[in-house]
Short mmCIF file of C-alpha atoms and ligand atoms in Angstrom, two decimals:
data_model
loop_
_atom_site.label_atom_id
_atom_site.label_comp_id
_atom_site.label_asym_id
_atom_site.label_seq_id
_atom_site.Cartn_x
_atom_site.Cartn_y
_atom_site.Cartn_z
CA MET I 2 181.56 103.72 109.39
CA LYS I 3 184.99 103.75 107.77
CA GLY I 4 186.23 100.19 108.11
CA VAL I 5 183.92 99.50 111.05
CA VAL I 6 180.87 97.44 110.39
CA MET I 7 177.85 99.14 111.87
CA ARG I 8 175.37 96.37 112.55
CA HIS I 9 172.47 98.12 114.26
CA ILE I 10 170.89 101.56 113.98
CA LEU I 11 169.60 102.46 117.39
CA ARG I 12 170.20 106.12 118.20
CA SER I 13 171.49 109.29 116.61
CA GLN I 14 174.51 109.53 118.91
CA GLN I 15 176.09 106.46 117.31
CA PHE I 16 176.96 108.41 114.15
CA ASN I 17 179.94 110.72 113.88
CA ARG I 18 180.39 113.42 111.26
CA THR I 19 182.48 111.19 108.99
CA ASP I 20 179.81 108.45 109.09
CA ILE I 21 177.19 110.99 108.16
CA GLU I 22 179.26 112.43 105.35
CA GLU I 23 179.82 108.97 103.85
CA LEU I 24 176.17 108.10 104.22
CA PHE I 25 175.08 111.30 102.50
CA LYS I 26 177.52 110.68 99.66
CA ALA I 27 176.01 107.23 99.15
CA THR I 28 172.54 108.80 99.31
CA ASP I 29 173.50 111.31 96.59
CA THR I 30 174.74 108.44 94.43
CA MET I 31 171.46 106.56 94.87
CA ARG I 32 169.35 109.61 94.05
CA LYS I 33 171.35 110.31 90.94
CA ALA I 34 171.20 106.70 89.75
CA PHE I 35 167.47 106.38 90.36
CA LYS I 36 166.70 109.23 87.98
CA SER I 37 167.03 106.73 85.12
CA SER I 38 165.57 103.25 84.74
CA LEU I 39 169.02 101.96 83.82
CA GLY I 40 170.34 103.27 87.15
CA ARG I 41 167.54 101.49 88.99
CA VAL I 42 168.35 98.19 87.30
CA GLN I 43 172.03 98.58 88.16
CA PHE I 44 171.26 98.86 91.85
CA ARG I 45 168.88 95.90 91.98
CA PRO I 46 171.61 93.26 92.61
CA ARG I 47 173.17 95.22 95.50
CA LEU I 48 171.37 93.37 98.30
CA LEU I 49 169.81 90.64 96.20
CA GLY I 50 168.24 87.83 98.17
CA LYS I 51 168.62 89.51 101.57
CA LEU I 52 165.62 89.41 103.83
CA MET I 53 164.03 92.26 105.79
CA PHE I 54 161.37 91.84 108.47
CA THR I 55 159.39 94.91 109.44
CA ILE I 56 157.55 94.73 112.74
CA PHE I 57 155.59 97.84 113.69
CA TYR I 58 153.80 98.07 117.05
CA GLU I 59 152.83 101.69 116.34
CA PRO I 60 151.30 103.23 113.21
CA SER I 61 153.53 104.31 110.34
CA THR I 62 153.17 105.29 106.72
CA ARG I 63 156.43 106.87 105.54
CA THR I 64 158.89 104.86 107.61
CA ARG I 65 157.36 101.49 106.80
CA PHE I 66 156.81 102.12 103.11
CA SER I 67 160.12 103.85 102.53
CA PHE I 68 162.05 101.06 104.25
CA ALA I 69 160.18 98.44 102.25
CA ALA I 70 160.65 100.35 98.99
CA ALA I 71 164.33 100.96 99.76
CA ALA I 72 164.84 97.25 100.40
CA ILE I 73 162.98 96.13 97.29
CA HIS I 74 164.83 98.63 95.07
CA LEU I 75 168.06 97.00 96.25
CA GLY I 76 166.83 93.50 95.48
CA MET I 77 165.77 92.46 98.97
CA ARG I 78 162.65 90.62 100.01
CA VAL I 79 160.44 92.06 102.71
CA VAL I 80 157.98 90.42 105.11
CA GLY I 81 156.25 92.40 107.79
CA THR I 82 153.37 93.24 110.00
CA ASP I 83 152.02 96.60 110.96
CA ASN I 84 149.74 96.97 113.94
CA ALA I 85 151.91 94.33 115.62
CA ARG I 86 150.35 95.02 119.01
CA GLU I 87 147.24 93.33 117.64
CA PHE I 88 148.51 91.13 114.82
CA SER I 89 151.59 89.62 116.42
CA SER I 90 151.67 87.36 119.43
CA ALA I 91 152.08 90.48 121.60
CA ILE I 92 148.32 90.37 122.08
CA LYS I 93 148.71 86.89 123.57
CA GLY I 94 151.25 88.27 126.02
CA GLU I 95 154.50 87.45 124.25
CA THR I 96 157.45 89.65 125.23
CA LEU I 97 159.35 91.67 122.67
CA GLU I 98 162.44 89.63 123.50
CA ASP I 99 160.69 86.34 122.69
CA THR I 100 159.27 87.74 119.46
CA ILE I 101 162.70 88.92 118.27
CA GLU I 102 164.31 85.63 119.33
CA VAL I 103 161.78 83.73 117.22
CA LEU I 104 162.03 86.07 114.23
CA CYS I 105 165.81 85.59 114.26
CA GLN I 106 165.24 81.83 113.81
CA TYR I 107 163.83 82.56 110.34
CA LEU I 108 167.15 84.02 109.18
CA PRO I 109 166.38 87.62 108.32
CA ASP I 110 169.31 89.93 107.63
CA VAL I 111 167.61 92.91 109.22
CA ILE I 112 164.61 93.61 111.43
CA VAL I 113 163.08 97.09 111.26
CA LEU I 114 161.29 97.66 114.54
CA ARG I 115 158.88 100.36 115.65
CA HIS I 116 157.74 100.03 119.24
CA HIS I 117 155.83 102.04 121.80
CA GLU I 118 158.48 101.74 124.53
CA ALA I 119 161.64 103.82 124.62
CA GLY I 120 164.65 101.52 124.63
CA ALA I 121 162.84 98.69 122.79
CA ALA I 122 165.27 98.69 119.85
CA GLU I 123 168.27 98.44 122.16
CA ARG I 124 166.66 95.45 123.87
CA ALA I 125 165.99 93.85 120.50
CA ALA I 126 169.57 94.50 119.40
CA LEU I 127 170.92 92.40 122.30
CA ILE I 128 169.13 89.45 120.75
CA GLY I 129 169.83 90.40 117.12
CA GLU I 130 173.53 90.65 117.92
CA ARG I 131 173.64 87.02 119.07
CA HIS I 132 172.15 85.90 115.77
CA GLY I 133 174.05 88.31 113.51
CA VAL I 134 170.78 90.07 112.62
CA SER I 135 170.74 93.87 112.28
CA ILE I 136 168.13 95.80 114.20
CA ILE I 137 166.95 99.19 112.98
CA ASN I 138 165.10 101.48 115.37
CA ALA I 139 162.20 102.86 113.37
CA GLY I 140 160.93 104.84 116.38
CA ASP I 141 160.76 103.70 120.00
CA GLY I 142 158.04 105.49 121.97
CA LYS I 143 159.25 108.86 123.22
CA GLY I 144 162.83 107.71 122.67
CA GLN I 145 164.40 108.19 119.26
CA HIS I 146 163.89 107.84 115.54
CA PRO I 147 167.46 107.91 114.20
CA THR I 148 166.72 107.21 110.54
CA GLN I 149 164.26 110.11 110.54
CA ALA I 150 166.97 112.33 112.04
CA LEU I 151 169.39 111.31 109.29
CA LEU I 152 166.88 112.10 106.57
CA ASP I 153 166.07 115.39 108.29
CA LEU I 154 169.72 116.36 108.33
CA TYR I 155 170.09 115.27 104.72
CA THR I 156 167.16 117.53 103.85
CA ILE I 157 168.87 120.49 105.52
CA LYS I 158 172.06 119.75 103.61
CA GLN I 159 170.23 119.45 100.30
CA GLU I 160 168.04 122.47 100.74
CA LEU I 161 170.47 124.88 102.41
CA GLY I 162 173.71 123.47 101.08
CA ARG I 163 175.27 123.27 104.58
CA THR I 164 174.85 121.84 108.07
CA ASP I 165 177.23 124.20 109.90
CA ASP I 166 176.30 127.77 110.90
CA ILE I 167 172.56 127.30 110.88
CA LYS I 168 169.79 128.63 113.05
CA VAL I 169 167.03 126.14 113.59
CA VAL I 170 163.66 126.53 115.27
CA LEU I 171 162.29 123.21 116.54
CA GLY I 172 158.70 123.50 117.60
CA GLY I 173 155.48 121.81 118.59
CA ASP I 174 155.30 118.90 121.01
CA LEU I 175 158.92 118.66 122.06
CA ALA I 176 158.16 116.70 125.23
CA ASN I 177 156.66 113.68 123.49
CA GLY I 178 158.03 113.82 119.95
CA ARG I 179 161.03 111.62 119.22
CA THR I 180 162.03 113.19 115.91
CA ALA I 181 163.07 116.58 117.29
CA ARG I 182 165.07 114.85 120.04
CA SER I 183 166.89 112.65 117.54
CA LEU I 184 167.62 115.55 115.20
CA VAL I 185 169.05 117.66 118.03
CA TYR I 186 171.61 114.95 118.76
CA LEU I 187 172.78 115.12 115.15
CA LEU I 188 172.73 118.92 114.91
CA SER I 189 174.84 119.18 118.05
CA LYS I 190 177.75 117.69 116.09
CA TYR I 191 177.98 120.72 113.79
CA LYS I 192 179.68 124.09 114.20
CA GLY I 193 177.85 127.35 114.77
CA VAL I 194 174.44 125.70 115.27
CA ARG I 195 171.92 127.74 117.24
CA LEU I 196 168.63 126.19 118.33
CA ILE I 197 165.40 127.85 119.36
CA PHE I 198 162.84 125.53 120.92
CA VAL I 199 159.23 126.68 120.61
CA SER I 200 156.49 124.92 122.56
CA PRO I 201 153.82 125.44 125.19
CA PRO I 202 155.46 125.29 128.65
CA GLU I 203 154.00 121.82 129.32
CA LEU I 204 155.54 120.43 126.12
CA ARG I 205 159.12 121.64 126.53
CA ILE I 206 162.04 119.55 125.32
CA GLY I 207 163.46 117.12 127.91
CA GLY I 208 166.18 117.96 130.40
CA ASP I 209 168.36 115.18 128.96
CA ILE I 210 168.51 117.05 125.65
CA LYS I 211 169.28 120.36 127.34
CA SER I 212 172.10 118.76 129.35
CA HIS I 213 173.49 117.28 126.14
CA LEU I 214 173.46 120.70 124.49
CA ILE I 215 175.13 122.38 127.46
CA GLU I 216 177.77 119.67 127.53
CA HIS I 217 178.46 120.12 123.81
CA LYS I 218 178.37 123.92 124.06
CA VAL I 219 175.49 124.32 121.62
CA ARG I 220 173.61 127.60 122.01
CA PHE I 221 169.89 127.20 122.59
CA GLU I 222 166.91 129.22 123.79
CA GLU I 223 163.27 128.48 124.56
CA GLU I 224 160.22 130.42 123.43
CA THR I 225 156.53 129.80 123.91
CA PHE I 226 155.33 131.26 120.61
CA LEU I 227 156.74 130.92 117.12
CA LEU I 228 155.92 134.50 116.29
CA ASP I 229 158.17 135.65 119.16
CA ALA I 230 160.96 133.54 117.73
CA LEU I 231 160.49 134.96 114.24
CA LEU I 232 159.73 138.62 114.87
CA HIS I 233 162.87 140.70 115.12
CA ALA I 234 164.79 137.55 114.25
CA GLU I 235 167.53 139.55 112.58
CA THR I 236 168.02 142.08 115.34
CA LEU I 237 168.26 139.22 117.82
CA GLY I 238 170.77 137.44 115.58
CA ARG I 239 168.21 134.74 114.99
CA ASP I 240 167.80 134.98 111.23
CA ILE I 241 166.26 131.57 111.07
CA ASP I 242 167.26 129.07 108.38
CA VAL I 243 165.04 126.14 109.30
CA VAL I 244 161.71 125.80 111.04
CA TYR I 245 161.20 122.16 112.05
CA TRP I 246 157.58 121.85 113.12
CA THR I 247 155.91 118.83 114.74
CA ARG I 248 152.42 117.68 115.64
CA VAL I 249 151.02 117.26 119.12
CA GLN I 250 151.55 113.58 120.02
CA ARG I 251 148.06 113.06 121.39
CA GLU I 252 148.49 109.30 121.60
CA ARG I 253 151.18 109.82 124.26
CA MET I 254 149.16 112.22 126.41
CA GLU I 255 147.07 111.69 129.50
CA ASN I 256 144.78 114.50 128.42
CA PRO I 257 144.67 114.19 124.63
CA GLY I 258 141.86 116.74 124.42
CA ALA I 259 144.16 119.66 125.32
CA ASN I 260 143.99 122.40 122.72
CA PHE I 261 147.18 124.24 121.85
CA GLY I 262 145.36 126.63 119.60
CA GLU I 263 146.06 128.86 116.67
CA SER I 264 149.45 130.01 117.91
CA TYR I 265 150.89 126.61 116.99
CA ARG I 266 149.52 126.69 113.47
CA ILE I 267 151.82 127.75 110.65
CA THR I 268 149.92 129.91 108.19
CA PRO I 269 150.94 132.02 105.18
CA GLU I 270 151.00 135.00 107.59
CA ILE I 271 153.57 133.23 109.80
CA MET I 272 155.57 132.29 106.68
CA SER I 273 155.74 135.98 105.74
CA HIS I 274 158.09 136.50 108.71
CA LEU I 275 160.49 133.83 107.49
CA LYS I 276 163.33 134.79 105.17
CA GLN I 277 163.18 133.84 101.51
CA ASP I 278 165.86 131.14 101.61
CA ALA I 279 164.65 129.49 104.81
CA ILE I 280 162.86 126.13 104.81
CA LEU I 281 159.91 124.69 106.69
CA MET I 282 160.25 121.02 107.62
CA HIS I 283 157.93 118.53 109.32
CA PRO I 284 158.45 114.79 109.89
CA LEU I 285 154.77 114.22 108.99
CA PRO I 286 152.01 113.29 109.51
CA ARG I 287 150.77 116.86 109.60
CA VAL I 288 147.44 117.25 111.38
CA ASP I 289 146.44 120.91 111.43
CA GLU I 290 149.64 122.56 112.64
CA ILE I 291 150.57 123.62 109.11
CA ALA I 292 147.81 125.18 107.03
CA LYS I 293 147.24 123.52 103.67
CA GLU I 294 147.81 126.89 101.91
CA VAL I 295 151.44 126.78 103.01
CA ASP I 296 152.09 123.71 100.82
CA SER I 297 152.50 125.80 97.67
CA ASP I 298 155.18 127.99 99.29
CA PRO I 299 158.52 126.88 97.79
CA ARG I 300 160.02 127.01 101.31
CA ALA I 301 157.68 124.21 102.42
CA ALA I 302 160.13 121.31 102.25
CA TYR I 303 158.18 118.57 104.05
CA PHE I 304 157.14 116.51 101.05
CA ARG I 305 160.63 116.72 99.54
CA GLN I 306 161.93 115.71 103.00
CA ALA I 307 159.79 112.54 102.94
CA GLY I 308 161.08 111.81 99.43
CA TYR I 309 164.73 111.99 100.51
CA GLY I 310 163.95 109.45 103.23
CA MET I 311 163.86 106.45 100.94
CA TYR I 312 167.32 107.18 99.52
CA VAL I 313 168.84 107.75 102.95
CA ARG I 314 167.38 104.40 104.03
CA MET I 315 168.77 102.70 100.92
CA ALA I 316 172.21 104.04 101.75
CA LEU I 317 171.84 102.85 105.33
CA LEU I 318 170.77 99.35 104.32
CA GLN I 319 173.67 99.13 101.92
CA GLU I 320 176.02 100.15 104.73
CA ILE I 321 174.82 97.79 107.44
CA LEU I 322 174.25 94.78 105.18
CA LYS I 323 177.45 94.97 103.14
N1 LIG P 410 156.30 110.04 111.96
C1 LIG P 410 157.06 110.60 113.05
C2 LIG P 410 157.27 109.57 114.14
O1 LIG P 410 156.99 108.42 113.94
C3 LIG P 410 156.46 111.86 113.56
C4 LIG P 410 155.10 111.77 114.20
O2 LIG P 410 154.50 110.70 114.25
O3 LIG P 410 154.65 112.82 114.63
O4 LIG P 410 157.78 109.92 115.19
#
């Protein structure tokens, strides 16, 4: 980011460690300022009068609201549609390219796009670029969700105090989930990171991610059950710092009725095998893969994680719209 204007946010790989460090510093500043009402007022003029469009072809709660809140806290105006597959002209057969072309005619500064097809944000950015409009990928099918990855990494930094020398379990539906994929790309930039992927064999993480890890010399292993990853963690040198759990992405499956059972549910019993200073993360929404009783465990970081998201997005908006 130093000196270079970053116009679009499309994938995790576009950020280097210095970009991330600067972004996290700006995020810390925002969080500190927003503790007081005076701080909030001071930030209001930052992006005053700028316009954000949010167009979401897939459901969203956190991403849509936190982007809108981030924009409004910085003085922007926001117009958007959720359920865009039904409520935009997509239902009449309009292409994504035509929709973005038209939206750009209305002079937004940024378009936040969630789409069901991997690569959609990159396609939109080709059009945004011609009009000087920033495109933010808010999740593209099974592709990526880079702003989620940034807030996930920020959570790790906040909660553990470091992003180097960490052992991270990433588990659940790794074949269809975009958040684990995006986070892996960021984690692979740090030293001494060891990853343990936990999923049923049919939901293993993609070969593209494994090739990336091999290329970047990041140590990783695969397990089928979380308990196997946690038991004897210390003797195997796997004293785990982070468990990043995800839901089964039923909407992306041919057989959404498949049952992955109790072994993919995090319960207080599972938590008892996790060290005291470890954290449990989840991009949310949680369905039933984390038992409600785990919420009161101080290591359950998922709601704090969602909270950090708005500040990370404020810092990002400030960066790309400056
Ligand atoms: N909210 C995240 C996403 O949009 C995670 C999920 O839906 O499971 O990818």
